[in-house]
Short mmCIF file of C-alpha atoms and ligand atoms in Angstrom, two decimals:
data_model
loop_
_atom_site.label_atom_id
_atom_site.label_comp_id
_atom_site.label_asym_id
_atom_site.label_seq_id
_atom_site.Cartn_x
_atom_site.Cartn_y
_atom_site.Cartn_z
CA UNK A 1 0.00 0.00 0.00
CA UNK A 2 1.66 3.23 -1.27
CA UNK A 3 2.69 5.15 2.07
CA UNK A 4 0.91 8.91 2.23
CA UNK A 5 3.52 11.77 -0.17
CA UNK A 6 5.05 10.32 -2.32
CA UNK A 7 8.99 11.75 -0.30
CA UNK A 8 7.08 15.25 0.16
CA UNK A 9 6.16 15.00 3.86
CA UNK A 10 2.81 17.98 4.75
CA UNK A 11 3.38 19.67 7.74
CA UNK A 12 0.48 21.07 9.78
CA UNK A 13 1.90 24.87 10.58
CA UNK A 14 -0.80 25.82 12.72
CA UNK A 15 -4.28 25.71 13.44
CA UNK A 16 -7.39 28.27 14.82
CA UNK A 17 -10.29 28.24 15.61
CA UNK A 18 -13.69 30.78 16.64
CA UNK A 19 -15.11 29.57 20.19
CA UNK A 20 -17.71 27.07 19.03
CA UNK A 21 -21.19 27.73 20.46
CA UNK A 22 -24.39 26.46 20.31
CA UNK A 23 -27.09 27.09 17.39
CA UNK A 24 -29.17 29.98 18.10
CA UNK A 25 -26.91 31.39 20.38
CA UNK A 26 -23.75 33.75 20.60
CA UNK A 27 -23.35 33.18 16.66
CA UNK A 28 -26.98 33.21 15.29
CA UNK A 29 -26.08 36.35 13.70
CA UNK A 30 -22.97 35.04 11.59
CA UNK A 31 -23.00 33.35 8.71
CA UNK A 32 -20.51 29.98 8.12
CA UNK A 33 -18.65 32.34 5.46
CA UNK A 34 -17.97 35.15 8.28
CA UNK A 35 -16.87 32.58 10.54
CA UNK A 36 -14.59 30.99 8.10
CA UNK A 37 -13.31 34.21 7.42
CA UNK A 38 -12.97 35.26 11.20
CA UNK A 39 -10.89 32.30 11.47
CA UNK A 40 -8.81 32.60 8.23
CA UNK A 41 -7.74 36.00 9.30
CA UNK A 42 -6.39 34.98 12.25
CA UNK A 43 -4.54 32.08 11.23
CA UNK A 44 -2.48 34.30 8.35
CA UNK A 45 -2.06 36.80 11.16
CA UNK A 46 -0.78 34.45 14.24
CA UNK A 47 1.89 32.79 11.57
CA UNK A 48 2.39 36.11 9.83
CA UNK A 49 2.04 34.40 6.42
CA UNK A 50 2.44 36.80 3.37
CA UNK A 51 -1.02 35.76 1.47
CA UNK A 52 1.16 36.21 -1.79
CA UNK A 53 2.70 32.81 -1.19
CA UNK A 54 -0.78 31.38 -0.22
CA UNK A 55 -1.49 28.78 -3.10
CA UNK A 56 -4.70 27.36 -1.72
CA UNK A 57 -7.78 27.46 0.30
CA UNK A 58 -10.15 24.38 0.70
CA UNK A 59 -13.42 24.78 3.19
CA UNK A 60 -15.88 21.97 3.89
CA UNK A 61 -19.27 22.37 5.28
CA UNK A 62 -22.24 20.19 5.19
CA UNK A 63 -25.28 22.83 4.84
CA UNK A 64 -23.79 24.97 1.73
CA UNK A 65 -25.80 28.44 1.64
CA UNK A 66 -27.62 28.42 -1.54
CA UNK A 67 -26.29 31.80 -2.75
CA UNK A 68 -22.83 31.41 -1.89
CA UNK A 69 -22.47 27.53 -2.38
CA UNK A 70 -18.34 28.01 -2.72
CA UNK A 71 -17.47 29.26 0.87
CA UNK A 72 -13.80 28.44 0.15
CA UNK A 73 -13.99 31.24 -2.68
CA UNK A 74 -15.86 33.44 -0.26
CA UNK A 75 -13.65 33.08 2.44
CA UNK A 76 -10.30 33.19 -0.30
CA UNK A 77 -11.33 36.91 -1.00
CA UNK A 78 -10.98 38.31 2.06
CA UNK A 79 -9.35 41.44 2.18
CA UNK A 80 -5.88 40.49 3.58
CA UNK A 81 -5.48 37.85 1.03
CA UNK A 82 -4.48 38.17 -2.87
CA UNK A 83 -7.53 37.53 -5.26
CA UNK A 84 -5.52 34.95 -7.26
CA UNK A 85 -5.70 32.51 -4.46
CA UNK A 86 -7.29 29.34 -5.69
CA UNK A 87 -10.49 28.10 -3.26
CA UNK A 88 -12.67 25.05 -4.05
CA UNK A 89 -15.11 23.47 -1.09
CA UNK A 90 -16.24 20.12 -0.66
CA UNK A 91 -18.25 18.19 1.54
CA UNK A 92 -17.73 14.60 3.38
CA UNK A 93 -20.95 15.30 5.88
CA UNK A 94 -19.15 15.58 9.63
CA UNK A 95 -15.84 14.36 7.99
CA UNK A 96 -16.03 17.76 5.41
CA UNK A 97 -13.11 20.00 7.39
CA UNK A 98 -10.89 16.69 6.96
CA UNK A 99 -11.92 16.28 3.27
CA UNK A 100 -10.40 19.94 2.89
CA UNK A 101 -7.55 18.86 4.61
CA UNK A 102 -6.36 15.98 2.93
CA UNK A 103 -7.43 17.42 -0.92
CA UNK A 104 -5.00 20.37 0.24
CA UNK A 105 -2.57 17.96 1.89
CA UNK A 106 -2.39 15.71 -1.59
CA UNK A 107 -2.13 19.16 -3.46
CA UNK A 108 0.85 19.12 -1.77
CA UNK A 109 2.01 16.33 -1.96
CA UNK A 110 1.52 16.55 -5.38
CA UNK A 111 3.62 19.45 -5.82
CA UNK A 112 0.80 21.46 -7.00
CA UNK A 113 0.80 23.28 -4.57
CA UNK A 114 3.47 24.66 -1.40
CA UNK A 115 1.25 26.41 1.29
CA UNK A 116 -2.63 25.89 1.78
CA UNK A 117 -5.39 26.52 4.44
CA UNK A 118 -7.71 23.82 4.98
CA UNK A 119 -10.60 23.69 7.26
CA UNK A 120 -14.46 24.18 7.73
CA UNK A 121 -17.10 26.19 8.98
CA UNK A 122 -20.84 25.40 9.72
CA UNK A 123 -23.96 27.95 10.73
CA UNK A 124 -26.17 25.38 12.03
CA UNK A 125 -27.98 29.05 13.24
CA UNK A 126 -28.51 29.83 9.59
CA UNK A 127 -29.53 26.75 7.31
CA UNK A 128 -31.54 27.39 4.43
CA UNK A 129 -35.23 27.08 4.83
CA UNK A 130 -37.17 25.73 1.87
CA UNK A 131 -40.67 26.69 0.32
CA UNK A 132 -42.50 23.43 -0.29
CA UNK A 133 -42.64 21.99 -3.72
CA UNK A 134 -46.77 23.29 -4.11
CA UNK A 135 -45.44 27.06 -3.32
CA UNK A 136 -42.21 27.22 -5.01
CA UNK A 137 -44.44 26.13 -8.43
CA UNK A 138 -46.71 29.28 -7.05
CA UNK A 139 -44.30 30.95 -6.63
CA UNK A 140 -42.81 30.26 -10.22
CA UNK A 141 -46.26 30.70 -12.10
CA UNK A 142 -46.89 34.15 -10.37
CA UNK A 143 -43.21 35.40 -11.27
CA UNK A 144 -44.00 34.41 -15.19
CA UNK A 145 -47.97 36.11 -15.25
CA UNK A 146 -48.15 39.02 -16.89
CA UNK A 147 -50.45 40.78 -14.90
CA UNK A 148 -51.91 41.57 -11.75
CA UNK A 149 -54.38 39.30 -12.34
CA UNK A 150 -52.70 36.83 -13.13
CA UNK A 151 -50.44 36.98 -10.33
CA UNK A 152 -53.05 36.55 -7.82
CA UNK A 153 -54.56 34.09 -9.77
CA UNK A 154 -50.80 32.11 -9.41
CA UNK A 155 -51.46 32.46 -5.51
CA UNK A 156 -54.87 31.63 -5.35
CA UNK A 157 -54.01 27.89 -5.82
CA UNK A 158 -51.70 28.33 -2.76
CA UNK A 159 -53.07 25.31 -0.09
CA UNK A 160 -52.05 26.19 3.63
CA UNK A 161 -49.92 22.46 3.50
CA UNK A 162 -47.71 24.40 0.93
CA UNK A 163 -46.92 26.74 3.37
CA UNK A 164 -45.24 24.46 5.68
CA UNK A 165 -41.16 25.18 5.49
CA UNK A 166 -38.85 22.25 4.23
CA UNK A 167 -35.44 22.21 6.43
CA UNK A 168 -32.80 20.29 6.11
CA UNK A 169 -32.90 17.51 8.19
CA UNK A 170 -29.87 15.48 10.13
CA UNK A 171 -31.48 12.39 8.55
CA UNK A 172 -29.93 9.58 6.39
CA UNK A 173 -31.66 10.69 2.46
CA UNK A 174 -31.01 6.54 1.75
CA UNK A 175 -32.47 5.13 4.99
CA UNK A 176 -34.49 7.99 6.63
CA UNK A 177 -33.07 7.05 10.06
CA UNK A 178 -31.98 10.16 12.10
CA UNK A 179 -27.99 10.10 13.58
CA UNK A 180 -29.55 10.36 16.96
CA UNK A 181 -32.13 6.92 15.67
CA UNK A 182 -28.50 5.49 14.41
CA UNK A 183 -26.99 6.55 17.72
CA UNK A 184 -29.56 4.66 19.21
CA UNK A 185 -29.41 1.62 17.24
CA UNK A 186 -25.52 1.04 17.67
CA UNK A 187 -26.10 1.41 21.40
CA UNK A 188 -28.45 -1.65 21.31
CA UNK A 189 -26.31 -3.86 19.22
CA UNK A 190 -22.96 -2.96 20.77
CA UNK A 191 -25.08 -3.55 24.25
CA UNK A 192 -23.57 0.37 25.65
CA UNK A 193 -25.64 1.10 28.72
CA UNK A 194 -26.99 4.28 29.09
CA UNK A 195 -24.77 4.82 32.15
CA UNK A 196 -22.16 4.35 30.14
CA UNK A 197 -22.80 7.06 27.62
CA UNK A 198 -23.37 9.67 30.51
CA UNK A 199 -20.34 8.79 32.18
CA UNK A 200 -18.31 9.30 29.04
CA UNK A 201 -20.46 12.64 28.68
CA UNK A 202 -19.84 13.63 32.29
CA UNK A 203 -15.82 12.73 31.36
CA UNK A 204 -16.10 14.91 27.84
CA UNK A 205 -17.54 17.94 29.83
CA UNK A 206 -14.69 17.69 32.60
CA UNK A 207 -12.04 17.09 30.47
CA UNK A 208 -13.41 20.31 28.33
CA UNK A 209 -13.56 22.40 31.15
CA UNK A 210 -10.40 21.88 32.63
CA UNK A 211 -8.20 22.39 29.07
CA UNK A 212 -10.76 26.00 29.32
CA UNK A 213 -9.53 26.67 32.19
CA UNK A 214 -5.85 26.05 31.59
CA UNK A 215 -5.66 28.10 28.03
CA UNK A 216 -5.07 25.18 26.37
CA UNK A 217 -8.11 24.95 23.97
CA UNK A 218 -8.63 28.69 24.56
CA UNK A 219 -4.93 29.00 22.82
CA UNK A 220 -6.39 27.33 19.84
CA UNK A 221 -9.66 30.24 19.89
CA UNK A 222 -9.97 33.45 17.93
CA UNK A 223 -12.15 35.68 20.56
CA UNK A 224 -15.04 36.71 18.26
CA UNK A 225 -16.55 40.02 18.48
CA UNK A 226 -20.73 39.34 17.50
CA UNK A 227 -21.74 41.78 14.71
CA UNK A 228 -23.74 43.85 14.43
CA UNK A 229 -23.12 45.59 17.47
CA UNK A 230 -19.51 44.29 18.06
CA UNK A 231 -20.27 44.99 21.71
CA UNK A 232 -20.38 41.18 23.12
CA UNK A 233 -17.03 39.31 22.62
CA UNK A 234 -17.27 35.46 22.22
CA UNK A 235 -13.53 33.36 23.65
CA UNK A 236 -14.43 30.17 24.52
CA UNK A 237 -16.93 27.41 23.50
CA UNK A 238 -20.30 28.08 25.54
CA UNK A 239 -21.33 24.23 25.66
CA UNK A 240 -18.67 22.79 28.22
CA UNK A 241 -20.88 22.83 31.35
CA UNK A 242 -18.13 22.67 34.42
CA UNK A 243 -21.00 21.83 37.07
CA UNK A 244 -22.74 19.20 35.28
CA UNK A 245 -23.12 15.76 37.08
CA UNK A 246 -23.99 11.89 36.70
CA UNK A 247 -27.18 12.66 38.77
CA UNK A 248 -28.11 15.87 36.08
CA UNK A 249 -26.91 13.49 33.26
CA UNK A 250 -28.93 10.55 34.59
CA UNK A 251 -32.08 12.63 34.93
CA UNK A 252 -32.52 13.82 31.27
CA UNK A 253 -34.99 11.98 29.14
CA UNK A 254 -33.92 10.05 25.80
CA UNK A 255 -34.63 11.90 22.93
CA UNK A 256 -34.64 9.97 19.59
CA UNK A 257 -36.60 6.54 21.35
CA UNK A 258 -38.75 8.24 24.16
CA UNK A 259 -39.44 5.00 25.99
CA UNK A 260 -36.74 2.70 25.17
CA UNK A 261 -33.78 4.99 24.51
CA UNK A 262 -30.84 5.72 26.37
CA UNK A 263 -29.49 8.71 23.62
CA UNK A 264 -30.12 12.57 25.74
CA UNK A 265 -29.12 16.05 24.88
CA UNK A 266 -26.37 15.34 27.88
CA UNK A 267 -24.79 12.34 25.91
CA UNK A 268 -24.79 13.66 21.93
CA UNK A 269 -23.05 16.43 20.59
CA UNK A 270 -25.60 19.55 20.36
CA UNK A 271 -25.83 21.59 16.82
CA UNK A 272 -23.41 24.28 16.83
CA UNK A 273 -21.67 27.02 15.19
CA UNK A 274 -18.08 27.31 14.61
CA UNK A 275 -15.37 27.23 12.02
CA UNK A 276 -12.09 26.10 12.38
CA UNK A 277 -8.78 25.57 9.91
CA UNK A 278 -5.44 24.31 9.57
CA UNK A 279 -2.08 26.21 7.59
CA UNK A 280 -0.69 22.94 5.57
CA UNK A 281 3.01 23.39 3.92
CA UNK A 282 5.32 21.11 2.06
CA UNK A 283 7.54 20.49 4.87
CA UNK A 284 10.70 21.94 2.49
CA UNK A 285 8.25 24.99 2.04
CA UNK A 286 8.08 25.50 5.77
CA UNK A 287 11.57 24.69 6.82
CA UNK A 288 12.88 27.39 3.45
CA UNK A 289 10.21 30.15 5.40
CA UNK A 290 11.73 29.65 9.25
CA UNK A 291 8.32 27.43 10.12
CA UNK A 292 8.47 25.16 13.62
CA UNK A 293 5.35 22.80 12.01
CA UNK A 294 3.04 21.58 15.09
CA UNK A 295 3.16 17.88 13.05
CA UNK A 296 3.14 16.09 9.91
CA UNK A 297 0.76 14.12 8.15
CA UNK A 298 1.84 10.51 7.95
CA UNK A 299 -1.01 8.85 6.86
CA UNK A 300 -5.19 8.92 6.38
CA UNK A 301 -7.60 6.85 5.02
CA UNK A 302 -11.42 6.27 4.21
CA UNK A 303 -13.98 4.10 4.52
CA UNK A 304 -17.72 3.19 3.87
CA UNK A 305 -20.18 1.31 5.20
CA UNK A 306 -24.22 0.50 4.68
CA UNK A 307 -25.82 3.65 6.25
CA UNK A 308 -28.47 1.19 7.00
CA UNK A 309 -26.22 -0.95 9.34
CA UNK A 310 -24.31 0.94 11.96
CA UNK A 311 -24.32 3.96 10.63
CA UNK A 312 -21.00 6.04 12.23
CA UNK A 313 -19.25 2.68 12.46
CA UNK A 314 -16.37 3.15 9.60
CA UNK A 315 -13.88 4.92 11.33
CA UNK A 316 -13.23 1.16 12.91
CA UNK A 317 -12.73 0.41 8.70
CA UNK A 318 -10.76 3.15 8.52
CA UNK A 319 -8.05 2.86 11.22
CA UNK A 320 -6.45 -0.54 10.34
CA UNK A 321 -5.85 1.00 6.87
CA UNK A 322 -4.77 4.42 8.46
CA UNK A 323 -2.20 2.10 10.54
CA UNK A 324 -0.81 0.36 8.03
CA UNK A 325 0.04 2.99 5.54
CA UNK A 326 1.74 4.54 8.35
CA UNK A 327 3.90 1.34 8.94
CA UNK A 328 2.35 1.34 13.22
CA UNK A 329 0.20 -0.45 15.32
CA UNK A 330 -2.44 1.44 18.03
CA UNK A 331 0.57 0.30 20.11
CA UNK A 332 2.68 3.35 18.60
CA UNK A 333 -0.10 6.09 19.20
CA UNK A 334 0.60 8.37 22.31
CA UNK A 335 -2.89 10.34 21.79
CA UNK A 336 -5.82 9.21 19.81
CA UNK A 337 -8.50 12.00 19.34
CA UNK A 338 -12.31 10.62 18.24
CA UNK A 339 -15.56 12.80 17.20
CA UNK A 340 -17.82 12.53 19.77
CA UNK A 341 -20.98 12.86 17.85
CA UNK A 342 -22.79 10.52 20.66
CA UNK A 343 -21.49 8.93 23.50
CA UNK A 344 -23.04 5.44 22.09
CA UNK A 345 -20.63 5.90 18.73
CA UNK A 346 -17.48 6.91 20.08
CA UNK A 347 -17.86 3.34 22.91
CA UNK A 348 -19.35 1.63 20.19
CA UNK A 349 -16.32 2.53 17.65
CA UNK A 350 -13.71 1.47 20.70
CA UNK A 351 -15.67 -1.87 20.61
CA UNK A 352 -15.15 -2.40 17.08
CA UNK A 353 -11.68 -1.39 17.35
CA UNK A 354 -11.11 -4.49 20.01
CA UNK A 355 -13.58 -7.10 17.88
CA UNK A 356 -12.08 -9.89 15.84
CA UNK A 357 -15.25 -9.78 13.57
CA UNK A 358 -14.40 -6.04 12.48
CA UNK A 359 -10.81 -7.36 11.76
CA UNK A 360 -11.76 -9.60 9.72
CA UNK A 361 -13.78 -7.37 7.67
CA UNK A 362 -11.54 -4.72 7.20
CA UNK A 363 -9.21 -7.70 6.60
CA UNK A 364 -7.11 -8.19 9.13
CA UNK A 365 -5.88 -10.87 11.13
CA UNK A 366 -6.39 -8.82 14.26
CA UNK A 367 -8.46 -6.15 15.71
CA UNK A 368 -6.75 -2.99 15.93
CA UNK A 369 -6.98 -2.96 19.66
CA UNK A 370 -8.07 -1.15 23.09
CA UNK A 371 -7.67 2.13 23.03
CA UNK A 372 -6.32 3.28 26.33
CA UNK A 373 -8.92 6.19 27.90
CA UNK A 374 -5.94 7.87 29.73
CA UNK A 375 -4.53 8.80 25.95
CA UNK A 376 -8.58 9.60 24.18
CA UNK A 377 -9.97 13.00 23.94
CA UNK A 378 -7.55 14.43 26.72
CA UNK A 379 -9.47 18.09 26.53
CA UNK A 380 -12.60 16.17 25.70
CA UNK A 381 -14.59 16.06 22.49
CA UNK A 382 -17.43 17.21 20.78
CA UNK A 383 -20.29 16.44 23.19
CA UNK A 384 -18.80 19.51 25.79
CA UNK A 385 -17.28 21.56 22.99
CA UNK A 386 -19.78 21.23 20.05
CA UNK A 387 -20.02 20.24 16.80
CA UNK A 388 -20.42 22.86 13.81
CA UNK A 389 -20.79 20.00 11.49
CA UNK A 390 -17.83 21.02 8.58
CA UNK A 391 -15.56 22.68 10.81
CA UNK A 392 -14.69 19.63 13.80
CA UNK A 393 -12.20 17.62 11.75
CA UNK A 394 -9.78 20.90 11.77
CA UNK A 395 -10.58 21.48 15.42
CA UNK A 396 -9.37 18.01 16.01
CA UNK A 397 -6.30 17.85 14.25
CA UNK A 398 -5.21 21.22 15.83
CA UNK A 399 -5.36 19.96 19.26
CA UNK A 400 -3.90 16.91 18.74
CA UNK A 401 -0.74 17.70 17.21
CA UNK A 402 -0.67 20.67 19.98
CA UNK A 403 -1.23 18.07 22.64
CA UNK A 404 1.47 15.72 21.12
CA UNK A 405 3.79 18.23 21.48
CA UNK A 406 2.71 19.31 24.95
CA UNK A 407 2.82 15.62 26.07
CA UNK A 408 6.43 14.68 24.04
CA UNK A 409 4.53 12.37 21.91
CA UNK A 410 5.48 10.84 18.28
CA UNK A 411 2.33 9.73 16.49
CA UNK A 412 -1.50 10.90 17.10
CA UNK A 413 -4.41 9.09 15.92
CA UNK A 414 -7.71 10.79 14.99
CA UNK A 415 -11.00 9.73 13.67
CA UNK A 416 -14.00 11.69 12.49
CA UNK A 417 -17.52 9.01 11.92
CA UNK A 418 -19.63 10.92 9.20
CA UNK A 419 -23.33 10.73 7.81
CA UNK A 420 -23.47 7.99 5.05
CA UNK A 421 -21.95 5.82 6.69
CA UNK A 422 -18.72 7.10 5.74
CA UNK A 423 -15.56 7.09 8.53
CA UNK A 424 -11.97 8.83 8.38
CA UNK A 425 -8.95 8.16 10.51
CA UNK A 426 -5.40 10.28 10.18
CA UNK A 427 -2.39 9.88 11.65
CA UNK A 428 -0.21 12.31 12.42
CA UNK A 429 3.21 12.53 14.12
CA UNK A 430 5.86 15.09 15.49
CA UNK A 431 8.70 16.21 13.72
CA UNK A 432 11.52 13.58 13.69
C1 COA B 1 -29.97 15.91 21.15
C2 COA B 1 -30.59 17.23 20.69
C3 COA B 1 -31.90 16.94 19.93
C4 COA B 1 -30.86 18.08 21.92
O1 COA B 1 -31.32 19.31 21.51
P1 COA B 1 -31.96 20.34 22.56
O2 COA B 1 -33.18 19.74 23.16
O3 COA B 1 -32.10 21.64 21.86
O4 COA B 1 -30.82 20.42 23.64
P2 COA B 1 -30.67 21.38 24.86
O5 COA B 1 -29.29 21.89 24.89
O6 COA B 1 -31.80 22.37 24.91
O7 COA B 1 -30.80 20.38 26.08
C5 COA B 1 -32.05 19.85 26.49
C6 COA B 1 -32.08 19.87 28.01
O8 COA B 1 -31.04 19.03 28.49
C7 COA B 1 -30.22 19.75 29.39
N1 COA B 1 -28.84 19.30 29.25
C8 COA B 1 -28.19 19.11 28.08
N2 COA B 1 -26.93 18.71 28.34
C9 COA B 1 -26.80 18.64 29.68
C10 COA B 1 -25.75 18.29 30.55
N3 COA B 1 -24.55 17.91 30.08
N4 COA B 1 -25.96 18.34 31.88
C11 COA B 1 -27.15 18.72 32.36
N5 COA B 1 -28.20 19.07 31.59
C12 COA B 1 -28.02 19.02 30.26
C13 COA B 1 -30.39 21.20 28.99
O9 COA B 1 -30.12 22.08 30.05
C14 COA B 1 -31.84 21.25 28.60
O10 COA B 1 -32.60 21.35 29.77
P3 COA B 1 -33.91 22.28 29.80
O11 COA B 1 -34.84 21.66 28.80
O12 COA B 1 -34.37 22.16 31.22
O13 COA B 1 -33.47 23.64 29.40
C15 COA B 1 -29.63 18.00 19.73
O14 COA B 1 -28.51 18.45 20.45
C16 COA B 1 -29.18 17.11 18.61
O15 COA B 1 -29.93 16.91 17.65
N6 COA B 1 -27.95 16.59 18.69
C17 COA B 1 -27.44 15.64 17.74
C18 COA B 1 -26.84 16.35 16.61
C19 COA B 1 -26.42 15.41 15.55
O16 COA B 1 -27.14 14.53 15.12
N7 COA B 1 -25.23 15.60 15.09
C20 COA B 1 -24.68 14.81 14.07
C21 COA B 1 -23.63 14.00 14.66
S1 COA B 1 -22.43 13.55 13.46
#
């Protein structure tokens, strides 16, 4: 299996992020572009980069705004930057911000490119809201009448059932199952009990609160000033909650199976605003401009499964392949770093990283192995800090390589579970 670079090792230069809050809070006022820009600015600024030599910006997000579907573009003509800089998005559902970041990584390696910022950015405040089939055609025959008349004929047909708004929904198009009904469904066949889930909750929240309180994920934060007023300034992530408790945790009610369910708002990952990137350089590029890199890529990989199965189950595809175009074992990893979109994935992804029978069918002779807890989501995960759906996989790769260096590590491990059933696992390691 060809290793990751072909001799052109990417470094990860550095990595920002805005405070990520929840949806219809602090951030309901800016749009994913703004917050990609936000964040942009302030990663040219912190590593003083002279946009000139930028070659290329790639953004992921999973809810697009219809009249400004390229928020790589948008973001690529911000003021401080050159117009010529090349921007393309793309989107991998929760895995999007790590799409961007390996398509600007393989630029890279490629040689097409020497310095890039990849990342993502998601307004889960501001998705588009749809007319209904019935009143967009209304809408459509009034806007070709005529006349008058003819225009409020074209309405006259309007039904009240047409008026109901379409929105997007967090919903499998192929299966119709929710993630939360998914979430639900791999808790039941991987048997995790519900105390289980809030105890890893409980653990993300701590774990959150204390790298808050230390400046080490506040480090990573561009302190957002809310437009319009500019009067309110934003620096940390306003879903850690420092006091919560088993007993609090315990008490909520499941949310996607009312009677039978053991999924809560305390144990998913709530819908959130935020956008976060990465600065990517050939590592000659980086070492020729005076650049400490924070890590290198080594390896990544992808995988699929039937989104009618266990839906966010293919990061446990993933890894093994990750792994072995790295040349390393789980043994090697000092710090692994997993999307917490439930509590019920993330266990249920450990147990498929320990089970023979997901071995064998990502081909292996072996499972991958237990993931020690005292090395996973060290400043907690995306149940306490939130989820803005394209921007996570750039949040995660920024504090990993930062923690690796904190902690002396080598190599990092991180995986990202995605809608469709798709999965992605990177590894990373320190300079060497
Ligand atoms: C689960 C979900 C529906 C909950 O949404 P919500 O009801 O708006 O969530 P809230 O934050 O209002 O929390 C509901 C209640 O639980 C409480 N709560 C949530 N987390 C808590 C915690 N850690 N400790 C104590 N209480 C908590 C809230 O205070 C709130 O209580 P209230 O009703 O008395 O105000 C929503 O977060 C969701 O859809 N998440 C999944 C997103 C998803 O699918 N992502 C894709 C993953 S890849």
């Amino acid at each position: 299996m060809a290793t990751f670079g072909n001799g052109r090792r990417v470094a990860i230069v550095s990595g920002v992020r805005t405070p990520f809050t929840k949806a219809g809070t602090a951030f309901k006022s800016i749009s994913a572009i703004d917050l990609g820009r936000l964040c942009v600015t302030e990663l040219v600024e912190r590593t003083n980069l002279d946009g000139k030599h930028l070659d290329l910006i790639v953004f992921g997000t999973v809810i697009p705004s219809v009249l400004a579907p390229n928020i790589a573009r948008e973001v690529a003509l911000l003021p401080i930057l050159p117009k010529g800089v090349q921007a393309f998005s793309v989107s991998r559902a929760c895995a999007s911000a790590n799409q961007a970041i390996t398509d600007a990584a393989d630029q890279i390696a490629l040689g097409h490119a020497d310095i890039a910022i990849a990342g993502g950015a998601e307004s889960l405040s501001n998705i588009p809201i749809l007319h209904s089939r019935g009143f967009s055609d209304v809408l459509m025959s009034a806007n070709r009448a005529k006349s008058v008349g003819g225009k409020l004929a074209a309405f006259s047909a309007v039904r009240p059932a047409d008026l109901k708004p379409v929105a997007p929904a967090i919903a499998e198009p192929s299966t119709g199952e929710s993630m939360g009904q998914s979430a639900e469904k791999m808790a039941k066949i991987n048997h995790i009990p519900r105390d289980e889930q809030d105890q890893f909750a409980l653990r993300s929240h701590r774990l959150a609160a204390a790298g808050t309180a230390d400046g080490r994920l506040t480090a990573e934060i561009v302190p957002v000033y809310v437009s319009p007023r500019y009067e309110t300034v934003v620096t940390s992530d306003n879903g850690i909650r420092e006091s919560t408790s088993l007993d609090q945790l315990s008490a909520l009610k499941p949310v996607f199976d009312r009677r039978y369910g053991t999924v809560t708002a305390g144990n998913a990952s709530p819908l959130t605003d935020g956008a976060a990137a990465v600065l990517l350089m050939g590592e000659d590029t980086a070492r020729t401009l005076g650049y400490e890199p924070i890590g290198f890529i080594r390896s990544y990989a992808y995988a699929a499964l039937d989104p009618g199965e266990q839906l966010l189950q293919a990061p446990v595809l993933a890894a093994p392949i990750a792994l072995e175009r790295a040349g390393l074992t789980l043994a090697d990893i000092d710090l692994v770093e997993m999307h917490e979109a439930f509590a019920a994935q993330v266990l249920s992804n450990l147990c498929g990283f320990e089970s023979p029978a997901w071995a064998a069918r990502a081909g292996l002779d072996r499972p991958v192995g237990t993931v020690d807890r005292a090395r996973l989501n060290v400043m907690g995960g995306s149940i306490a800090i939130g989820h803005p759906f394209g921007a996570t996989g750039a949040r995660i790769l920024t504090t990993l390589c930062h923690e690796l260096g904190r902690r002396g590590g080598q190599f990092g491990m991180l995986s990202v579970c995605a809608a469709g059933g798709l999965g992605h696992v990177m590894i990373v390691e320190r300079a060497s």
